[in-house]
Tab-separated table of C-alpha atoms and ligand atoms in Angstrom:
chain	number	residue	atom	x	y	z
A	1	MET	CA	-8.376	-33.025	6.642
A	2	LYS	CA	-6.686	-30.057	5.650
A	3	LYS	CA	-3.690	-29.547	7.865
A	4	HIS	CA	-2.815	-26.387	9.910
A	5	ASN	CA	0.620	-25.677	8.247
A	6	PHE	CA	2.888	-23.986	10.607
A	7	SER	CA	5.908	-24.693	8.404
A	8	ALA	CA	8.906	-22.182	8.316
A	9	GLY	CA	8.978	-22.669	4.188
A	10	PRO	CA	7.995	-23.585	2.189
A	11	CYS	CA	4.580	-22.746	3.136
A	12	ILE	CA	1.031	-22.137	3.287
A	13	LEU	CA	-0.382	-20.237	0.172
A	14	PRO	CA	-3.782	-18.399	0.183
A	15	GLN	CA	-6.027	-21.478	-0.909
A	16	GLU	CA	-7.673	-19.529	-3.561
A	17	VAL	CA	-4.304	-18.767	-4.903
A	18	LEU	CA	-3.844	-22.507	-5.111
A	19	LEU	CA	-6.722	-23.407	-7.023
A	20	LYS	CA	-6.123	-20.322	-9.837
A	21	ALA	CA	-2.470	-21.650	-10.287
A	22	SER	CA	-3.688	-25.336	-10.526
A	23	GLU	CA	-6.253	-24.346	-13.255
A	24	ALA	CA	-3.377	-22.373	-15.076
A	25	VAL	CA	-0.975	-25.421	-15.083
A	26	VAL	CA	-3.781	-27.209	-17.056
A	27	ASP	CA	-5.199	-24.823	-19.113
A	28	PHE	CA	-4.003	-21.137	-18.969
A	29	ASN	CA	-6.857	-18.356	-19.500
A	30	ASN	CA	-8.567	-20.712	-21.850
A	31	SER	CA	-5.402	-20.772	-24.402
A	32	GLY	CA	-5.724	-24.748	-24.874
A	33	LEU	CA	-2.370	-24.184	-23.311
A	34	SER	CA	-0.944	-24.888	-19.828
A	35	LEU	CA	1.092	-22.147	-18.479
A	36	ILE	CA	4.088	-23.940	-17.951
A	37	GLU	CA	4.237	-24.949	-22.088
A	38	ILE	CA	3.696	-21.136	-23.149
A	39	SER	CA	6.272	-19.277	-24.162
A	40	HIS	CA	7.579	-16.361	-21.598
A	41	ARG	CA	7.941	-13.969	-24.489
A	42	SER	CA	4.390	-14.080	-25.685
A	43	LYS	CA	1.657	-11.120	-25.013
A	44	PRO	CA	-0.015	-12.954	-22.229
A	45	PHE	CA	3.377	-14.153	-19.920
A	46	ILE	CA	4.667	-10.437	-20.561
A	47	GLU	CA	1.633	-9.016	-18.888
A	48	VAL	CA	2.104	-11.486	-15.930
A	49	MET	CA	5.461	-10.499	-15.192
A	50	ASP	CA	4.398	-6.728	-15.607
A	51	THR	CA	1.566	-7.277	-13.340
A	52	ALA	CA	3.556	-9.123	-10.612
A	53	THR	CA	6.241	-6.290	-10.411
A	54	ALA	CA	4.136	-3.753	-10.395
A	55	LEU	CA	1.819	-5.008	-7.541
A	56	ALA	CA	5.383	-5.684	-5.737
A	57	LEU	CA	6.205	-2.028	-6.046
A	58	GLU	CA	2.522	-0.655	-5.219
A	59	LEU	CA	2.150	-2.981	-1.998
A	60	LEU	CA	5.509	-1.960	-0.648
A	61	GLY	CA	4.485	1.736	-1.580
A	62	LEU	CA	7.619	2.306	-3.592
A	63	GLU	CA	5.886	2.812	-7.249
A	64	GLY	CA	7.580	6.311	-8.751
A	65	LYS	CA	10.450	6.433	-6.854
A	66	GLY	CA	13.351	4.863	-8.917
A	67	TYR	CA	13.266	1.221	-7.824
A	68	LYS	CA	12.608	-1.603	-10.082
A	69	ALA	CA	11.026	-4.601	-9.216
A	70	LEU	CA	12.903	-8.572	-10.548
A	71	PHE	CA	11.618	-11.659	-10.074
A	72	LEU	CA	15.118	-13.721	-10.382
A	73	GLN	CA	16.043	-17.603	-9.823
A	74	GLY	CA	18.636	-18.839	-7.551
A	75	GLY	CA	16.780	-18.150	-4.079
A	76	ALA	CA	17.859	-15.517	-1.570
A	77	SER	CA	20.951	-17.314	-1.207
A	78	THR	CA	22.376	-16.251	-4.607
A	79	GLN	CA	21.151	-12.958	-3.555
A	80	PHE	CA	23.921	-12.843	-0.582
A	81	LEU	CA	26.566	-13.290	-3.269
A	82	MET	CA	25.071	-11.164	-6.108
A	83	THR	CA	24.404	-7.987	-3.766
A	84	ALA	CA	28.192	-7.993	-2.897
A	85	TYR	CA	29.123	-9.192	-6.581
A	86	ASN	CA	27.067	-5.844	-7.623
A	87	LEU	CA	27.547	-3.462	-4.680
A	88	LEU	CA	31.037	-3.853	-2.674
A	89	GLU	CA	33.761	-2.518	-3.982
A	90	THR	CA	35.799	-1.885	-0.725
A	91	LYS	CA	33.866	-2.500	2.404
A	92	ALA	CA	30.151	-3.463	3.798
A	93	GLY	CA	29.020	-3.816	6.839
A	94	TYR	CA	26.601	-6.631	7.951
A	95	LEU	CA	24.270	-7.074	11.153
A	96	ASN	CA	24.744	-10.523	12.241
A	97	THR	CA	21.723	-11.876	13.502
A	98	GLY	CA	21.355	-15.030	12.843
A	99	THR	CA	21.899	-18.230	10.664
A	100	TRP	CA	21.133	-16.579	7.195
A	101	ALA	CA	22.565	-13.091	8.013
A	102	ALA	CA	26.049	-15.178	8.680
A	103	LYS	CA	25.704	-16.714	5.824
A	104	SER	CA	25.242	-13.658	3.637
A	105	LEU	CA	28.307	-12.097	5.797
A	106	LYS	CA	30.332	-15.199	4.371
A	107	GLU	CA	29.354	-14.789	0.903
A	108	ALA	CA	30.185	-11.045	0.917
A	109	LYS	CA	33.962	-11.904	2.371
A	110	LEU	CA	34.875	-13.334	-1.092
A	111	PHE	CA	34.230	-9.791	-2.725
A	112	GLY	CA	36.073	-7.440	-0.105
A	113	GLU	CA	36.456	-6.236	3.823
A	114	VAL	CA	33.517	-6.837	5.693
A	115	VAL	CA	32.677	-5.356	8.984
A	116	GLU	CA	30.622	-6.920	11.428
A	117	VAL	CA	28.472	-3.941	12.810
A	118	ALA	CA	26.858	-5.808	15.498
A	119	SER	CA	26.105	-9.693	16.715
A	120	SER	CA	23.770	-11.404	18.713
A	121	LYS	CA	25.528	-14.992	18.096
A	122	ASP	CA	26.714	-14.443	22.290
A	123	ALA	CA	23.700	-15.616	23.021
A	124	ASN	CA	22.547	-17.791	19.738
A	125	TYR	CA	20.640	-14.917	18.530
A	126	ASN	CA	17.977	-14.703	20.824
A	127	TYR	CA	18.112	-10.913	20.525
A	128	ILE	CA	18.345	-8.161	17.913
A	129	PRO	CA	21.185	-5.870	18.655
A	130	LYS	CA	20.669	-2.439	19.510
A	131	GLY	CA	22.614	0.618	20.362
A	132	TYR	CA	25.036	0.560	17.445
A	133	SER	CA	25.595	3.005	14.492
A	134	VAL	CA	26.323	2.372	11.186
A	135	PRO	CA	30.157	3.562	9.836
A	136	SER	CA	29.424	6.069	7.186
A	137	ASP	CA	32.820	4.617	5.128
A	138	LEU	CA	30.965	1.586	3.593
A	139	ASP	CA	29.602	0.517	0.278
A	140	TYR	CA	26.337	-0.709	2.160
A	141	PHE	CA	24.859	-1.875	5.443
A	142	HIS	CA	22.954	-5.065	5.013
A	143	CYS	CA	20.882	-6.556	7.539
A	144	THR	CA	17.777	-9.669	7.595
A	145	SER	CA	14.249	-8.175	8.944
A	146	ASN	CA	13.209	-11.174	10.354
A	147	ASN	CA	15.099	-14.448	11.516
A	148	THR	CA	13.260	-17.326	10.477
A	149	ILE	CA	15.245	-19.981	12.651
A	150	PHE	CA	15.526	-17.997	16.091
A	151	GLY	CA	12.156	-15.758	15.399
A	152	THR	CA	13.614	-12.428	15.983
A	153	GLN	CA	12.462	-9.802	14.026
A	154	ILE	CA	13.863	-6.155	13.849
A	155	LYS	CA	11.343	-3.413	14.954
A	156	ASP	CA	13.502	-0.461	14.546
A	157	PHE	CA	15.698	-0.223	11.566
A	158	PRO	CA	19.129	1.834	11.962
A	159	THR	CA	19.374	5.024	10.093
A	160	SER	CA	22.346	4.082	7.854
A	161	PRO	CA	24.386	6.924	6.250
A	162	VAL	CA	24.983	4.701	3.528
A	163	PRO	CA	22.960	2.210	1.354
A	164	MET	CA	20.674	-0.047	3.596
A	165	VAL	CA	20.418	-3.591	1.833
A	166	CYS	CA	17.801	-6.206	3.659
A	167	ASP	CA	16.908	-9.917	3.129
A	168	MET	CA	13.122	-9.461	3.820
A	169	SER	CA	12.855	-13.344	2.992
A	170	SER	CA	10.582	-14.262	5.812
A	171	ASP	CA	8.419	-11.235	6.610
A	172	ILE	CA	8.365	-9.040	2.993
A	173	PHE	CA	4.566	-8.189	2.859
A	174	SER	CA	3.775	-8.622	6.497
A	175	ARG	CA	3.741	-5.365	7.931
A	176	THR	CA	3.708	-2.115	7.213
A	177	LEU	CA	7.239	-0.322	6.762
A	178	ASP	CA	8.536	2.947	5.083
A	179	PHE	CA	10.301	0.183	2.502
A	180	SER	CA	12.297	3.836	0.649
A	181	LYS	CA	14.285	3.612	3.446
A	182	PHE	CA	15.808	0.479	1.753
A	183	ASP	CA	18.342	0.760	-1.422
A	184	LEU	CA	18.108	-3.063	-2.370
A	185	ILE	CA	15.321	-5.871	-0.705
A	186	TYR	CA	15.401	-9.070	-1.677
A	187	ALA	CA	13.171	-12.162	-0.416
A	188	GLY	CA	12.642	-15.857	-1.795
A	189	ALA	CA	9.306	-16.510	-2.712
A	190	GLN	CA	8.220	-19.423	-0.491
A	191	LYS	CA	7.094	-17.808	2.693
A	192	ASN	CA	4.289	-14.783	1.948
A	193	MET	CA	4.564	-14.570	-1.727
A	194	GLY	CA	4.665	-18.086	-3.866
A	195	PRO	CA	6.325	-21.514	-4.461
A	196	ALA	CA	10.092	-21.312	-4.297
A	197	GLY	CA	11.792	-20.507	-7.750
A	198	THR	CA	11.822	-17.318	-7.652
A	199	THR	CA	13.300	-14.403	-5.306
A	200	LEU	CA	12.021	-10.786	-5.579
A	201	VAL	CA	14.602	-7.997	-5.801
A	202	VAL	CA	13.570	-4.476	-5.323
A	203	ILE	CA	16.261	-2.480	-6.071
A	204	LYS	CA	16.803	1.177	-6.635
A	205	GLU	CA	18.513	1.910	-9.719
A	206	ASP	CA	20.768	4.160	-8.853
A	207	LEU	CA	22.663	1.928	-6.834
A	208	LEU	CA	23.882	0.135	-9.426
A	209	GLY	CA	27.314	0.758	-11.866
A	210	LYS	CA	29.213	1.702	-8.694
A	211	VAL	CA	31.865	-1.498	-8.985
A	212	THR	CA	34.865	-1.715	-10.845
A	213	ARG	CA	35.240	-5.547	-11.162
A	214	ALA	CA	33.543	-7.461	-14.127
A	215	ILE	CA	30.524	-9.134	-13.326
A	216	PRO	CA	28.773	-12.583	-14.897
A	217	SER	CA	25.979	-11.686	-16.878
A	218	MET	CA	23.587	-13.665	-15.061
A	219	LEU	CA	24.578	-11.517	-11.843
A	220	ASP	CA	24.548	-8.444	-13.159
A	221	TYR	CA	21.176	-6.812	-12.086
A	222	LYS	CA	21.413	-4.659	-14.715
A	223	ASN	CA	20.966	-7.181	-17.398
A	224	PHE	CA	17.640	-8.351	-15.593
A	225	ILE	CA	16.794	-4.478	-15.287
A	226	GLU	CA	17.214	-4.524	-18.951
A	227	LYS	CA	15.064	-7.288	-20.144
A	228	ASP	CA	12.493	-6.647	-17.698
A	229	SER	CA	13.496	-9.892	-15.725
A	230	MET	CA	13.482	-11.914	-19.073
A	231	PHE	CA	17.452	-11.936	-19.589
A	232	ASN	CA	16.880	-15.700	-19.258
A	233	THR	CA	13.793	-17.809	-19.290
A	234	PRO	CA	12.193	-16.895	-15.659
A	235	PRO	CA	10.306	-19.519	-14.094
A	236	VAL	CA	6.647	-18.789	-15.248
A	237	PHE	CA	5.047	-20.784	-12.522
A	238	ALA	CA	6.458	-19.257	-9.451
A	239	VAL	CA	5.703	-15.976	-11.179
A	240	TYR	CA	2.701	-16.515	-11.884
A	241	THR	CA	1.619	-18.008	-8.471
A	242	SER	CA	3.244	-14.980	-6.936
A	243	MET	CA	1.030	-12.385	-8.838
A	244	LEU	CA	-2.058	-14.247	-7.610
A	245	THR	CA	-0.943	-14.190	-3.874
A	246	LEU	CA	0.175	-10.438	-4.398
A	247	GLN	CA	-3.401	-9.740	-6.125
A	248	TRP	CA	-5.067	-11.460	-3.246
A	249	LEU	CA	-3.179	-9.238	-0.785
A	250	LYS	CA	-4.155	-6.026	-2.473
A	251	ASP	CA	-8.012	-7.569	-3.007
A	252	LEU	CA	-7.530	-7.904	1.057
A	253	GLY	CA	-6.833	-4.558	1.220
A	254	GLY	CA	-2.957	-4.355	1.427
A	255	ILE	CA	0.287	-4.689	3.562
A	256	ALA	CA	-1.759	-2.547	6.742
A	257	ALA	CA	-4.434	-4.873	6.740
A	258	ILE	CA	-2.776	-8.188	7.078
A	259	GLU	CA	-0.505	-6.828	9.192
A	260	LYS	CA	-3.238	-6.522	11.795
A	261	GLU	CA	-4.412	-9.954	11.258
A	262	ASN	CA	-0.563	-11.265	11.410
A	263	GLU	CA	-0.305	-8.982	15.057
A	264	LYS	CA	-3.553	-10.705	16.116
A	265	LYS	CA	-2.044	-14.243	15.383
A	266	ALA	CA	1.164	-13.189	17.013
A	267	LYS	CA	-0.436	-11.933	20.102
A	268	LEU	CA	-2.631	-14.961	20.585
A	269	ILE	CA	0.469	-17.813	20.049
A	270	TYR	CA	2.581	-15.087	22.819
A	271	SER	CA	0.014	-14.689	25.121
A	272	GLU	CA	-0.163	-18.583	25.453
A	273	ILE	CA	3.392	-19.155	25.758
A	274	ASP	CA	3.585	-16.607	28.418
A	275	LEU	CA	0.731	-17.604	30.367
A	276	ASN	CA	0.875	-21.457	30.287
A	277	PRO	CA	3.823	-22.260	32.696
A	278	LEU	CA	5.019	-25.749	30.672
A	279	PHE	CA	6.129	-23.209	27.643
A	280	LYS	CA	9.088	-20.862	27.473
A	281	GLY	CA	9.694	-18.456	24.556
A	282	PHE	CA	13.278	-18.538	23.047
A	283	ALA	CA	13.432	-14.819	21.331
A	284	ALA	CA	14.024	-11.717	23.753
A	285	THR	CA	10.201	-10.208	24.271
A	286	GLU	CA	10.781	-7.072	22.544
A	287	ASP	CA	12.317	-8.642	19.350
A	288	ARG	CA	9.682	-11.627	18.952
A	289	SER	CA	8.474	-12.010	15.488
A	290	THR	CA	5.122	-11.864	14.237
A	291	MET	CA	5.879	-14.584	11.382
A	292	ASN	CA	8.001	-17.161	13.505
A	293	ALA	CA	7.169	-17.866	17.498
A	294	THR	CA	9.750	-20.005	18.310
A	295	PHE	CA	9.465	-21.920	22.174
A	296	ASN	CA	10.378	-25.126	24.237
A	297	LEU	CA	8.701	-27.089	26.862
A	298	VAL	CA	10.135	-26.374	30.150
A	299	ASP	CA	10.102	-30.432	30.791
A	300	GLU	CA	11.235	-32.232	27.762
A	301	LYS	CA	9.572	-35.015	29.129
A	302	LEU	CA	6.124	-33.700	27.783
A	303	LYS	CA	7.574	-33.663	24.316
A	304	ASP	CA	6.023	-37.099	23.113
A	305	THR	CA	2.692	-36.375	24.528
A	306	PHE	CA	2.320	-32.912	23.158
A	307	ASP	CA	3.497	-34.113	19.723
A	308	GLU	CA	1.353	-36.983	19.568
A	309	MET	CA	-1.454	-34.413	20.540
A	310	ALA	CA	-0.274	-31.943	17.969
A	311	LYS	CA	-0.068	-34.598	15.017
A	312	GLU	CA	-4.034	-35.524	16.415
A	313	ALA	CA	-5.004	-32.038	16.051
A	314	GLY	CA	-3.357	-31.359	12.113
A	315	MET	CA	-0.711	-29.497	12.940
A	316	ASN	CA	2.208	-29.512	10.427
A	317	GLY	CA	5.867	-27.777	10.346
A	318	ILE	CA	5.734	-26.918	14.439
A	319	ASN	CA	9.671	-28.819	14.911
A	320	GLY	CA	11.652	-25.976	15.473
A	321	HIS	CA	15.002	-25.818	14.035
A	322	ARG	CA	17.753	-27.793	15.031
A	323	SER	CA	20.065	-25.166	16.281
A	324	VAL	CA	17.103	-24.025	18.756
A	325	GLY	CA	15.376	-27.068	19.210
A	326	GLY	CA	11.974	-26.992	20.574
A	327	TYR	CA	9.354	-25.337	18.372
A	328	ARG	CA	8.279	-22.642	15.962
A	329	ALA	CA	5.048	-21.782	14.700
A	330	SER	CA	4.951	-20.051	11.745
A	331	MET	CA	2.377	-17.769	10.753
A	332	TYR	CA	2.949	-16.383	7.631
A	333	ASN	CA	0.166	-14.360	5.638
A	334	ALA	CA	-2.096	-17.135	4.742
A	335	LEU	CA	-2.054	-18.618	7.993
A	336	PRO	CA	-5.649	-18.130	9.068
A	337	TYR	CA	-5.793	-16.996	13.062
A	338	THR	CA	-8.013	-20.344	13.847
A	339	SER	CA	-4.888	-22.450	12.969
A	340	VAL	CA	-2.815	-20.678	15.629
A	341	ALA	CA	-5.978	-20.709	18.084
A	342	ALA	CA	-6.052	-24.683	17.242
A	343	LEU	CA	-2.347	-24.862	18.111
A	344	VAL	CA	-3.066	-22.968	21.477
A	345	GLU	CA	-6.017	-24.982	22.090
A	346	VAL	CA	-3.365	-28.319	21.818
A	347	MET	CA	-0.910	-26.281	23.991
A	348	SER	CA	-3.789	-25.636	26.927
A	349	GLU	CA	-4.977	-28.834	26.578
A	350	LEU	CA	-1.403	-30.082	27.607
A	351	GLU	CA	-1.583	-27.671	30.804
A	352	ARG	CA	-4.741	-29.083	31.777
A	353	LYS	CA	-3.773	-32.674	31.335
A	354	ALA	CA	-0.218	-32.349	32.877
B	401	LIG	N1	17.047	-15.551	3.925
B	401	LIG	C1	16.156	-16.183	5.121
B	401	LIG	C2	15.910	-14.894	6.063
B	401	LIG	C3	15.785	-17.281	5.197
B	401	LIG	O1	14.471	-17.536	6.092
B	401	LIG	C4	16.104	-18.217	4.224
B	401	LIG	C5	15.215	-19.719	4.073
B	401	LIG	O2	14.763	-20.119	4.661
B	401	LIG	C6	16.855	-18.177	3.168
B	401	LIG	C7	17.549	-16.588	3.112
B	401	LIG	C8	17.633	-18.664	2.026
B	401	LIG	O3	16.409	-18.971	1.277
B	401	LIG	P1	16.812	-19.444	-0.285
B	401	LIG	O4	16.464	-20.992	0.288
B	401	LIG	O5	15.562	-19.309	-0.912
B	401	LIG	O6	17.771	-19.931	-0.793
């Protein structure tokens, strides 16, 4: 039985993408070679890279606006330091909204002065700080659009007087935004795009070249821009699969179309959380993420029963992160509405039984 995959990442990918990717692993475009055997310098792979980067910019509405899309390695975690390495000359500002945001802030401190512009650590990150302003004497301002662990999501981004850098690992391509507000966006592939192993970086080219420090070649964005993400051997399978997912999303109607689906899924689970007296939501209502819904049982004594019922109904990956406990239903782009309906049915069934 195919599972309802609510995993926070690596997570569900569209079935047709998995099928096409698996065919390419055996025989890429009837070439008699596997995708992972061909040279990344060959024409067919260069076409894959070009298509993937073009699709990323097109879906984000950023083509022709001075941005370059890159597929890099090292996960979003490497971007925590790479952004600072390339952009932090004296002072940067960070919005501390969760574990990943705090990690990015910690890395940046290795390169210069870092101001915590606002934080929600005081309440175990269950809300998004508001009412702060971004100082104008910063090299850049860094935020995390969606806090995967805590289930909060920035709905209104600040107007920033300095370049804005955003970790969009867990909600990229899931909702319409004015992406041109951001000067650098990065996202690990393994939630809304493809397998782990590549990280999408979308960067405004005029952001670079402003720091005086020497940057090691593999951490210098300029090298990857110059070589079209082929400064060294790229992760061909992860890039190819990401390209297939981006094509899938474009064929569906792009971000605006998937956003509607994501909103329907989120509405369904949050209404159950609010109406079912056995559950309570973790995140502040107005900051609830459409990607990761975090919730707890009111009475922990029901845990074993609920877990058993969820397992029997084919649920995968609904356990909450250890820093929040309870449950987390991650509802990335490829998760069907029917999976959320199935989970909601288990939650209602528990209420009927209890
Ligand atoms: N940033 C966010 C918002 C994440 O959710 C994650 C992982 O889940 C990361 C960064 C770290 O990503 P990676 O494992 O690709 O380094």
